[in-house]
């Protein structure tokens, strides 16, 4: 009898607990329905990358190596001061049209030398780059990188076109997307009016294509003619941004053209093989009636 009473008491306590949880859940749900949370500035004003048409686009895409070379020039003269390219070797530049002699000259003249060790003293030293070396890091370590970049470590760019959604389009939009938050509008809405308390922290820069709108990297491409192209192309900010985006697409996928050619050949082979297989099937079963 006592155990039966205790069981009923447990049922009552459990039911009461479940009832309280349902009340709390209903209160929370009704509050969200009647008073939904206001969207943040990042949700309202973050922009998707603008479309960027490159020769490498599509299943039959290949690289415009003149553009890729211009992009390398932009990286060399602008981006390499902060960003590494540690997955790429100097000799890889032969794949985009540089001669062996040109690659050796580029490697030897690179502003940062390779870390080495003095054979006589064992002390740290440096040596000139050779074609087989990978591009050297712009900073000795992460501490030095943070100290030079407002406590932010510039990311390696070797695979950046594959690591970010939008790829080269994201890179191009980011490089050309710096603007003044006080005058920035999107879909007819003003950032300053919708979020009057929005401020850009000291040391950061407003860019609507960056996920949280504020990026540590200052605008790297600031004016037309910042790079003097060797092929005579007019170096506008937009052109330099497109070219370096094409170059970073190549560093992320240097075998793209070969992969496309191999895939196309494989598809042709499969089509021919399917036709031959179907013909053999019809030939074998031709005289047999069901």
PDB file of C-alpha atoms in Angstrom:
ATOM      1  CA  UNK A   1       0.000   0.000   0.000  1.00  0.00           C
ATOM      2  CA  UNK A   2       2.809   2.435   0.894  1.00  0.00           C
ATOM      3  CA  UNK A   3       4.696   1.631  -2.306  1.00  0.00           C
ATOM      4  CA  UNK A   4       1.550   2.318  -4.359  1.00  0.00           C
ATOM      5  CA  UNK A   5       1.126   5.713  -2.685  1.00  0.00           C
ATOM      6  CA  UNK A   6       4.787   6.568  -3.327  1.00  0.00           C
ATOM      7  CA  UNK A   7       4.384   5.589  -6.974  1.00  0.00           C
ATOM      8  CA  UNK A   8       1.406   7.925  -7.360  1.00  0.00           C
ATOM      9  CA  UNK A   9       3.338  10.711  -5.675  1.00  0.00           C
ATOM     10  CA  UNK A  10       6.189  10.201  -8.176  1.00  0.00           C
ATOM     11  CA  UNK A  11       3.700  10.363 -11.040  1.00  0.00           C
ATOM     12  CA  UNK A  12       2.251  13.603  -9.700  1.00  0.00           C
ATOM     13  CA  UNK A  13       5.710  15.156  -9.249  1.00  0.00           C
ATOM     14  CA  UNK A  14       6.750  14.098 -12.754  1.00  0.00           C
ATOM     15  CA  UNK A  15       3.547  15.471 -14.270  1.00  0.00           C
ATOM     16  CA  UNK A  16       3.988  18.751 -12.418  1.00  0.00           C
ATOM     17  CA  UNK A  17       7.599  19.027 -13.611  1.00  0.00           C
ATOM     18  CA  UNK A  18       6.560  18.342 -17.219  1.00  0.00           C
ATOM     19  CA  UNK A  19       3.752  20.917 -16.903  1.00  0.00           C
ATOM     20  CA  UNK A  20       6.191  23.578 -15.681  1.00  0.00           C
ATOM     21  CA  UNK A  21       8.538  22.802 -18.586  1.00  0.00           C
ATOM     22  CA  UNK A  22       5.685  23.133 -21.080  1.00  0.00           C
ATOM     23  CA  UNK A  23       4.717  26.502 -19.588  1.00  0.00           C
ATOM     24  CA  UNK A  24       8.319  27.725 -19.846  1.00  0.00           C
ATOM     25  CA  UNK A  25       8.604  26.444 -23.422  1.00  0.00           C
ATOM     26  CA  UNK A  26       5.356  28.095 -24.421  1.00  0.00           C
ATOM     27  CA  UNK A  27       6.442  31.370 -22.849  1.00  0.00           C
ATOM     28  CA  UNK A  28       9.740  31.328 -24.732  1.00  0.00           C
ATOM     29  CA  UNK A  29       8.086  30.411 -28.043  1.00  0.00           C
ATOM     30  CA  UNK A  30       5.396  33.059 -27.726  1.00  0.00           C
ATOM     31  CA  UNK A  31       8.021  35.687 -26.874  1.00  0.00           C
ATOM     32  CA  UNK A  32      10.009  34.802 -29.999  1.00  0.00           C
ATOM     33  CA  UNK A  33       6.865  34.981 -32.120  1.00  0.00           C
ATOM     34  CA  UNK A  34       5.588  38.282 -30.754  1.00  0.00           C
ATOM     35  CA  UNK A  35       8.980  39.918 -30.270  1.00  0.00           C
ATOM     36  CA  UNK A  36      11.549  38.329 -32.611  1.00  0.00           C
ATOM     37  CA  UNK A  37      15.217  39.301 -32.082  1.00  0.00           C
ATOM     38  CA  UNK A  38      16.461  42.125 -34.261  1.00  0.00           C
ATOM     39  CA  UNK A  39      18.862  41.161 -37.015  1.00  0.00           C
ATOM     40  CA  UNK A  40      22.481  42.115 -36.457  1.00  0.00           C
ATOM     41  CA  UNK A  41      24.465  44.426 -38.716  1.00  0.00           C
ATOM     42  CA  UNK A  42      26.396  41.411 -40.001  1.00  0.00           C
ATOM     43  CA  UNK A  43      23.170  39.655 -41.017  1.00  0.00           C
ATOM     44  CA  UNK A  44      21.666  42.727 -42.662  1.00  0.00           C
ATOM     45  CA  UNK A  45      24.676  44.182 -44.468  1.00  0.00           C
ATOM     46  CA  UNK A  46      27.033  41.321 -45.234  1.00  0.00           C
ATOM     47  CA  UNK A  47      27.237  40.971 -49.032  1.00  0.00           C
ATOM     48  CA  UNK A  48      27.749  37.903 -51.176  1.00  0.00           C
ATOM     49  CA  UNK A  49      30.672  38.080 -53.649  1.00  0.00           C
ATOM     50  CA  UNK A  50      29.988  39.749 -56.968  1.00  0.00           C
ATOM     51  CA  UNK A  51      30.203  37.371 -59.972  1.00  0.00           C
ATOM     52  CA  UNK A  52      33.650  37.211 -61.542  1.00  0.00           C
ATOM     53  CA  UNK A  53      34.180  35.704 -64.993  1.00  0.00           C
ATOM     54  CA  UNK A  54      37.599  34.068 -65.461  1.00  0.00           C
ATOM     55  CA  UNK A  55      38.994  31.880 -68.238  1.00  0.00           C
ATOM     56  CA  UNK A  56      39.274  29.068 -65.689  1.00  0.00           C
ATOM     57  CA  UNK A  57      35.501  28.935 -65.138  1.00  0.00           C
ATOM     58  CA  UNK A  58      33.392  26.050 -66.357  1.00  0.00           C
ATOM     59  CA  UNK A  59      34.112  22.408 -67.221  1.00  0.00           C
ATOM     60  CA  UNK A  60      36.352  23.383 -70.140  1.00  0.00           C
ATOM     61  CA  UNK A  61      38.057  26.302 -68.425  1.00  0.00           C
ATOM     62  CA  UNK A  62      41.765  26.938 -68.723  1.00  0.00           C
ATOM     63  CA  UNK A  63      44.051  29.682 -67.529  1.00  0.00           C
ATOM     64  CA  UNK A  64      44.832  32.953 -69.264  1.00  0.00           C
ATOM     65  CA  UNK A  65      48.527  32.814 -68.431  1.00  0.00           C
ATOM     66  CA  UNK A  66      49.091  36.454 -69.306  1.00  0.00           C
ATOM     67  CA  UNK A  67      46.534  37.375 -66.667  1.00  0.00           C
ATOM     68  CA  UNK A  68      48.031  34.887 -64.201  1.00  0.00           C
ATOM     69  CA  UNK A  69      51.462  36.455 -64.729  1.00  0.00           C
ATOM     70  CA  UNK A  70      50.009  39.900 -64.075  1.00  0.00           C
ATOM     71  CA  UNK A  71      48.408  38.508 -60.934  1.00  0.00           C
ATOM     72  CA  UNK A  72      51.763  37.161 -59.812  1.00  0.00           C
ATOM     73  CA  UNK A  73      53.224  40.632 -60.294  1.00  0.00           C
ATOM     74  CA  UNK A  74      50.489  42.068 -58.050  1.00  0.00           C
ATOM     75  CA  UNK A  75      51.183  39.414 -55.424  1.00  0.00           C
ATOM     76  CA  UNK A  76      54.918  40.062 -55.610  1.00  0.00           C
ATOM     77  CA  UNK A  77      54.703  43.851 -55.354  1.00  0.00           C
ATOM     78  CA  UNK A  78      51.714  44.197 -53.012  1.00  0.00           C
ATOM     79  CA  UNK A  79      50.616  41.035 -51.221  1.00  0.00           C
ATOM     80  CA  UNK A  80      53.915  39.284 -50.483  1.00  0.00           C
ATOM     81  CA  UNK A  81      54.872  41.827 -47.818  1.00  0.00           C
ATOM     82  CA  UNK A  82      52.307  40.219 -45.477  1.00  0.00           C
ATOM     83  CA  UNK A  83      50.930  37.029 -47.021  1.00  0.00           C
ATOM     84  CA  UNK A  84      52.838  33.802 -47.538  1.00  0.00           C
ATOM     85  CA  UNK A  85      52.568  31.392 -50.453  1.00  0.00           C
ATOM     86  CA  UNK A  86      54.191  28.423 -48.784  1.00  0.00           C
ATOM     87  CA  UNK A  87      52.615  25.700 -50.944  1.00  0.00           C
ATOM     88  CA  UNK A  88      54.165  27.088 -54.145  1.00  0.00           C
ATOM     89  CA  UNK A  89      57.757  26.735 -55.315  1.00  0.00           C
ATOM     90  CA  UNK A  90      59.516  29.257 -57.537  1.00  0.00           C
ATOM     91  CA  UNK A  91      59.984  26.635 -60.259  1.00  0.00           C
ATOM     92  CA  UNK A  92      56.199  26.250 -60.464  1.00  0.00           C
ATOM     93  CA  UNK A  93      56.178  29.622 -62.210  1.00  0.00           C
ATOM     94  CA  UNK A  94      57.449  27.874 -65.342  1.00  0.00           C
ATOM     95  CA  UNK A  95      53.922  26.437 -65.669  1.00  0.00           C
ATOM     96  CA  UNK A  96      52.487  29.928 -66.234  1.00  0.00           C
ATOM     97  CA  UNK A  97      54.937  30.866 -68.962  1.00  0.00           C
ATOM     98  CA  UNK A  98      58.146  32.013 -67.286  1.00  0.00           C
ATOM     99  CA  UNK A  99      61.392  30.589 -68.646  1.00  0.00           C
ATOM    100  CA  UNK A 100      63.868  28.716 -66.475  1.00  0.00           C
ATOM    101  CA  UNK A 101      66.229  31.711 -66.529  1.00  0.00           C
ATOM    102  CA  UNK A 102      63.422  34.079 -65.524  1.00  0.00           C
ATOM    103  CA  UNK A 103      62.425  31.809 -62.629  1.00  0.00           C
ATOM    104  CA  UNK A 104      66.011  31.692 -61.368  1.00  0.00           C
ATOM    105  CA  UNK A 105      66.204  35.479 -61.534  1.00  0.00           C
ATOM    106  CA  UNK A 106      62.884  35.875 -59.699  1.00  0.00           C
ATOM    107  CA  UNK A 107      64.011  33.482 -56.970  1.00  0.00           C
ATOM    108  CA  UNK A 108      67.430  35.070 -56.534  1.00  0.00           C
ATOM    109  CA  UNK A 109      65.974  38.581 -56.433  1.00  0.00           C
ATOM    110  CA  UNK A 110      63.167  37.818 -53.994  1.00  0.00           C
ATOM    111  CA  UNK A 111      63.209  40.321 -51.145  1.00  0.00           C
ATOM    112  CA  UNK A 112      63.118  37.639 -48.431  1.00  0.00           C
ATOM    113  CA  UNK A 113      65.841  35.006 -48.351  1.00  0.00           C
ATOM    114  CA  UNK A 114      65.587  31.410 -47.221  1.00  0.00           C
ATOM    115  CA  UNK A 115      66.409  30.614 -43.581  1.00  0.00           C
ATOM    116  CA  UNK A 116      69.601  28.617 -43.233  1.00  0.00           C
ATOM    117  CA  UNK A 117      72.328  27.712 -40.770  1.00  0.00           C
ATOM    118  CA  UNK A 118      75.917  28.923 -40.901  1.00  0.00           C
ATOM    119  CA  UNK A 119      78.005  25.782 -41.423  1.00  0.00           C
ATOM    120  CA  UNK A 120      80.953  27.200 -39.498  1.00  0.00           C
ATOM    121  CA  UNK A 121      79.214  28.592 -36.429  1.00  0.00           C
ATOM    122  CA  UNK A 122      75.840  26.823 -36.403  1.00  0.00           C
ATOM    123  CA  UNK A 123      74.135  30.186 -36.041  1.00  0.00           C
ATOM    124  CA  UNK A 124      70.917  31.021 -37.908  1.00  0.00           C
ATOM    125  CA  UNK A 125      71.584  32.595 -41.293  1.00  0.00           C
ATOM    126  CA  UNK A 126      69.933  33.159 -44.653  1.00  0.00           C
ATOM    127  CA  UNK A 127      70.786  32.322 -48.242  1.00  0.00           C
ATOM    128  CA  UNK A 128      69.449  33.461 -51.620  1.00  0.00           C
ATOM    129  CA  UNK A 129      66.447  31.567 -52.955  1.00  0.00           C
ATOM    130  CA  UNK A 130      66.817  29.014 -55.716  1.00  0.00           C
ATOM    131  CA  UNK A 131      64.195  27.752 -58.132  1.00  0.00           C
ATOM    132  CA  UNK A 132      63.457  24.621 -56.091  1.00  0.00           C
ATOM    133  CA  UNK A 133      62.660  26.625 -52.932  1.00  0.00           C
ATOM    134  CA  UNK A 134      59.132  27.416 -51.886  1.00  0.00           C
ATOM    135  CA  UNK A 135      58.203  31.064 -51.474  1.00  0.00           C
ATOM    136  CA  UNK A 136      59.662  32.183 -48.119  1.00  0.00           C
ATOM    137  CA  UNK A 137      57.494  33.331 -45.237  1.00  0.00           C
ATOM    138  CA  UNK A 138      57.272  37.116 -44.834  1.00  0.00           C
ATOM    139  CA  UNK A 139      57.599  36.845 -41.030  1.00  0.00           C
ATOM    140  CA  UNK A 140      59.909  34.761 -38.876  1.00  0.00           C
ATOM    141  CA  UNK A 141      57.048  33.497 -36.693  1.00  0.00           C
ATOM    142  CA  UNK A 142      53.470  34.200 -35.610  1.00  0.00           C
ATOM    143  CA  UNK A 143      54.586  36.626 -32.916  1.00  0.00           C
ATOM    144  CA  UNK A 144      56.337  38.789 -35.493  1.00  0.00           C
ATOM    145  CA  UNK A 145      53.318  38.534 -37.807  1.00  0.00           C
ATOM    146  CA  UNK A 146      50.942  39.693 -35.071  1.00  0.00           C
ATOM    147  CA  UNK A 147      53.244  42.525 -34.031  1.00  0.00           C
ATOM    148  CA  UNK A 148      53.307  43.874 -37.581  1.00  0.00           C
ATOM    149  CA  UNK A 149      49.592  43.456 -38.309  1.00  0.00           C
ATOM    150  CA  UNK A 150      47.610  44.765 -35.352  1.00  0.00           C
ATOM    151  CA  UNK A 151      47.615  41.392 -33.596  1.00  0.00           C
ATOM    152  CA  UNK A 152      46.272  39.545 -36.665  1.00  0.00           C
ATOM    153  CA  UNK A 153      48.136  36.826 -38.566  1.00  0.00           C
ATOM    154  CA  UNK A 154      47.820  37.289 -42.344  1.00  0.00           C
ATOM    155  CA  UNK A 155      46.635  33.969 -43.808  1.00  0.00           C
ATOM    156  CA  UNK A 156      48.615  31.967 -46.319  1.00  0.00           C
ATOM    157  CA  UNK A 157      47.250  32.535 -49.823  1.00  0.00           C
ATOM    158  CA  UNK A 158      48.300  29.282 -51.486  1.00  0.00           C
ATOM    159  CA  UNK A 159      44.843  27.693 -51.259  1.00  0.00           C
ATOM    160  CA  UNK A 160      42.771  30.781 -50.512  1.00  0.00           C
ATOM    161  CA  UNK A 161      40.742  30.556 -53.729  1.00  0.00           C
ATOM    162  CA  UNK A 162      39.562  27.108 -52.626  1.00  0.00           C
ATOM    163  CA  UNK A 163      39.327  27.806 -48.907  1.00  0.00           C
ATOM    164  CA  UNK A 164      36.758  30.600 -49.150  1.00  0.00           C
ATOM    165  CA  UNK A 165      33.225  30.298 -50.436  1.00  0.00           C
ATOM    166  CA  UNK A 166      33.054  32.106 -53.739  1.00  0.00           C
ATOM    167  CA  UNK A 167      36.727  31.459 -54.489  1.00  0.00           C
ATOM    168  CA  UNK A 168      38.308  34.101 -56.741  1.00  0.00           C
ATOM    169  CA  UNK A 169      35.040  36.055 -56.810  1.00  0.00           C
ATOM    170  CA  UNK A 170      35.274  36.450 -53.036  1.00  0.00           C
ATOM    171  CA  UNK A 171      38.898  37.602 -53.284  1.00  0.00           C
ATOM    172  CA  UNK A 172      38.052  40.154 -55.968  1.00  0.00           C
ATOM    173  CA  UNK A 173      35.028  41.476 -54.077  1.00  0.00           C
ATOM    174  CA  UNK A 174      36.981  41.715 -50.832  1.00  0.00           C
ATOM    175  CA  UNK A 175      39.867  43.611 -52.429  1.00  0.00           C
ATOM    176  CA  UNK A 176      37.556  46.135 -54.078  1.00  0.00           C
ATOM    177  CA  UNK A 177      34.885  46.261 -51.361  1.00  0.00           C
ATOM    178  CA  UNK A 178      36.376  48.663 -48.818  1.00  0.00           C
ATOM    179  CA  UNK A 179      34.019  51.560 -48.203  1.00  0.00           C
ATOM    180  CA  UNK A 180      32.873  54.096 -45.631  1.00  0.00           C
ATOM    181  CA  UNK A 181      30.317  52.608 -43.188  1.00  0.00           C
ATOM    182  CA  UNK A 182      28.764  56.057 -42.684  1.00  0.00           C
ATOM    183  CA  UNK A 183      27.591  56.163 -46.296  1.00  0.00           C
ATOM    184  CA  UNK A 184      27.150  52.448 -46.968  1.00  0.00           C
ATOM    185  CA  UNK A 185      23.699  51.318 -48.141  1.00  0.00           C
ATOM    186  CA  UNK A 186      22.312  47.956 -49.226  1.00  0.00           C
ATOM    187  CA  UNK A 187      18.837  47.177 -50.593  1.00  0.00           C
ATOM    188  CA  UNK A 188      17.803  50.745 -49.876  1.00  0.00           C
ATOM    189  CA  UNK A 189      18.856  50.523 -46.231  1.00  0.00           C
ATOM    190  CA  UNK A 190      21.514  52.696 -44.663  1.00  0.00           C
ATOM    191  CA  UNK A 191      23.900  51.092 -42.203  1.00  0.00           C
ATOM    192  CA  UNK A 192      24.239  54.340 -40.287  1.00  0.00           C
ATOM    193  CA  UNK A 193      20.449  54.692 -39.911  1.00  0.00           C
ATOM    194  CA  UNK A 194      19.639  51.053 -39.204  1.00  0.00           C
ATOM    195  CA  UNK A 195      22.475  50.630 -36.711  1.00  0.00           C
ATOM    196  CA  UNK A 196      23.454  54.072 -35.378  1.00  0.00           C
ATOM    197  CA  UNK A 197      25.668  52.470 -32.730  1.00  0.00           C
ATOM    198  CA  UNK A 198      27.727  50.523 -35.271  1.00  0.00           C
ATOM    199  CA  UNK A 199      31.406  51.458 -35.093  1.00  0.00           C
ATOM    200  CA  UNK A 200      34.563  50.116 -36.664  1.00  0.00           C
ATOM    201  CA  UNK A 201      37.044  49.137 -33.925  1.00  0.00           C
ATOM    202  CA  UNK A 202      40.420  50.841 -33.927  1.00  0.00           C
ATOM    203  CA  UNK A 203      42.826  49.096 -36.257  1.00  0.00           C
ATOM    204  CA  UNK A 204      40.095  47.432 -38.321  1.00  0.00           C
ATOM    205  CA  UNK A 205      38.572  48.416 -41.655  1.00  0.00           C
ATOM    206  CA  UNK A 206      34.978  48.204 -42.880  1.00  0.00           C
ATOM    207  CA  UNK A 207      34.362  45.737 -45.690  1.00  0.00           C
ATOM    208  CA  UNK A 208      30.833  44.371 -46.301  1.00  0.00           C
ATOM    209  CA  UNK A 209      32.193  41.272 -48.059  1.00  0.00           C
ATOM    210  CA  UNK A 210      34.010  40.145 -44.906  1.00  0.00           C
ATOM    211  CA  UNK A 211      31.766  37.976 -42.668  1.00  0.00           C
ATOM    212  CA  UNK A 212      31.781  40.259 -39.610  1.00  0.00           C
ATOM    213  CA  UNK A 213      32.133  43.455 -41.706  1.00  0.00           C
ATOM    214  CA  UNK A 214      35.409  44.494 -40.042  1.00  0.00           C
ATOM    215  CA  UNK A 215      38.745  43.207 -41.321  1.00  0.00           C
ATOM    216  CA  UNK A 216      42.257  43.756 -39.982  1.00  0.00           C
ATOM    217  CA  UNK A 217      43.816  44.044 -43.447  1.00  0.00           C
ATOM    218  CA  UNK A 218      43.901  47.633 -44.712  1.00  0.00           C
ATOM    219  CA  UNK A 219      42.997  48.185 -48.378  1.00  0.00           C
ATOM    220  CA  UNK A 220      45.976  46.712 -50.278  1.00  0.00           C
ATOM    221  CA  UNK A 221      44.998  48.156 -53.667  1.00  0.00           C
ATOM    222  CA  UNK A 222      44.485  51.848 -53.175  1.00  0.00           C
ATOM    223  CA  UNK A 223      44.983  53.526 -56.544  1.00  0.00           C
ATOM    224  CA  UNK A 224      45.245  52.905 -60.270  1.00  0.00           C
ATOM    225  CA  UNK A 225      48.792  52.367 -61.485  1.00  0.00           C
ATOM    226  CA  UNK A 226      49.955  50.964 -58.163  1.00  0.00           C
ATOM    227  CA  UNK A 227      51.608  48.193 -60.193  1.00  0.00           C
ATOM    228  CA  UNK A 228      53.215  48.856 -63.554  1.00  0.00           C
ATOM    229  CA  UNK A 229      52.330  45.867 -65.685  1.00  0.00           C
ATOM    230  CA  UNK A 230      55.130  44.579 -67.884  1.00  0.00           C
ATOM    231  CA  UNK A 231      52.721  43.763 -70.739  1.00  0.00           C
ATOM    232  CA  UNK A 232      51.346  47.316 -70.836  1.00  0.00           C
ATOM    233  CA  UNK A 233      47.870  46.499 -69.480  1.00  0.00           C
ATOM    234  CA  UNK A 234      46.265  49.451 -67.701  1.00  0.00           C
ATOM    235  CA  UNK A 235      46.517  48.651 -64.006  1.00  0.00           C
ATOM    236  CA  UNK A 236      43.247  49.867 -62.537  1.00  0.00           C
ATOM    237  CA  UNK A 237      42.299  48.723 -59.051  1.00  0.00           C
ATOM    238  CA  UNK A 238      39.618  46.497 -60.551  1.00  0.00           C
ATOM    239  CA  UNK A 239      42.058  44.994 -63.071  1.00  0.00           C
ATOM    240  CA  UNK A 240      44.739  44.332 -60.463  1.00  0.00           C
ATOM    241  CA  UNK A 241      42.157  42.682 -58.226  1.00  0.00           C
ATOM    242  CA  UNK A 242      40.918  40.426 -61.029  1.00  0.00           C
ATOM    243  CA  UNK A 243      44.458  39.486 -62.001  1.00  0.00           C
ATOM    244  CA  UNK A 244      45.602  38.554 -58.502  1.00  0.00           C
ATOM    245  CA  UNK A 245      42.364  36.588 -58.041  1.00  0.00           C
ATOM    246  CA  UNK A 246      43.184  34.628 -61.213  1.00  0.00           C
ATOM    247  CA  UNK A 247      46.723  34.032 -59.926  1.00  0.00           C
ATOM    248  CA  UNK A 248      45.454  32.727 -56.587  1.00  0.00           C
ATOM    249  CA  UNK A 249      43.030  30.457 -58.414  1.00  0.00           C
ATOM    250  CA  UNK A 250      46.059  29.009 -60.194  1.00  0.00           C
ATOM    251  CA  UNK A 251      48.043  28.545 -56.960  1.00  0.00           C
ATOM    252  CA  UNK A 252      45.068  26.695 -55.460  1.00  0.00           C
ATOM    253  CA  UNK A 253      44.561  24.459 -58.505  1.00  0.00           C
ATOM    254  CA  UNK A 254      47.591  24.564 -60.827  1.00  0.00           C
ATOM    255  CA  UNK A 255      46.532  21.391 -62.688  1.00  0.00           C
ATOM    256  CA  UNK A 256      43.028  22.595 -63.508  1.00  0.00           C
ATOM    257  CA  UNK A 257      43.510  22.582 -67.305  1.00  0.00           C
ATOM    258  CA  UNK A 258      45.074  19.115 -67.212  1.00  0.00           C
ATOM    259  CA  UNK A 259      42.268  17.830 -65.005  1.00  0.00           C
ATOM    260  CA  UNK A 260      39.645  19.234 -67.354  1.00  0.00           C
ATOM    261  CA  UNK A 261      41.370  17.656 -70.370  1.00  0.00           C
ATOM    262  CA  UNK A 262      41.634  14.301 -68.580  1.00  0.00           C
ATOM    263  CA  UNK A 263      37.979  14.436 -67.560  1.00  0.00           C
ATOM    264  CA  UNK A 264      36.878  15.286 -71.092  1.00  0.00           C
ATOM    265  CA  UNK A 265      38.924  12.376 -72.467  1.00  0.00           C
ATOM    266  CA  UNK A 266      37.420  10.049 -69.876  1.00  0.00           C
ATOM    267  CA  UNK A 267      33.881  11.090 -70.844  1.00  0.00           C
ATOM    268  CA  UNK A 268      34.624  10.498 -74.561  1.00  0.00           C
ATOM    269  CA  UNK A 269      36.087   7.083 -73.739  1.00  0.00           C
ATOM    270  CA  UNK A 270      33.025   6.122 -71.684  1.00  0.00           C
ATOM    271  CA  UNK A 271      30.683   7.187 -74.489  1.00  0.00           C
ATOM    272  CA  UNK A 272      32.614   5.116 -77.049  1.00  0.00           C
ATOM    273  CA  UNK A 273      32.845   2.162 -74.662  1.00  0.00           C
ATOM    274  CA  UNK A 274      29.102   2.354 -73.985  1.00  0.00           C
ATOM    275  CA  UNK A 275      28.380   2.346 -77.718  1.00  0.00           C
ATOM    276  CA  UNK A 276      30.655  -0.662 -78.301  1.00  0.00           C
ATOM    277  CA  UNK A 277      29.115  -2.510 -75.357  1.00  0.00           C
ATOM    278  CA  UNK A 278      25.598  -1.876 -76.619  1.00  0.00           C
ATOM    279  CA  UNK A 279      26.608  -3.012 -80.124  1.00  0.00           C
ATOM    280  CA  UNK A 280      28.118  -6.223 -78.720  1.00  0.00           C
ATOM    281  CA  UNK A 281      24.974  -6.841 -76.696  1.00  0.00           C
ATOM    282  CA  UNK A 282      22.737  -6.469 -79.769  1.00  0.00           C
ATOM    283  CA  UNK A 283      25.029  -8.702 -81.829  1.00  0.00           C
ATOM    284  CA  UNK A 284      25.117 -11.512 -79.245  1.00  0.00           C
ATOM    285  CA  UNK A 285      21.370 -11.550 -78.609  1.00  0.00           C
ATOM    286  CA  UNK A 286      20.280 -10.778 -82.165  1.00  0.00           C
ATOM    287  CA  UNK A 287      19.256 -14.318 -83.107  1.00  0.00           C
ATOM    288  CA  UNK A 288      17.671 -15.242 -79.826  1.00  0.00           C
ATOM    289  CA  UNK A 289      13.915 -14.804 -79.479  1.00  0.00           C
ATOM    290  CA  UNK A 290      12.270 -14.177 -76.155  1.00  0.00           C
TER     291      UNK A 290
END
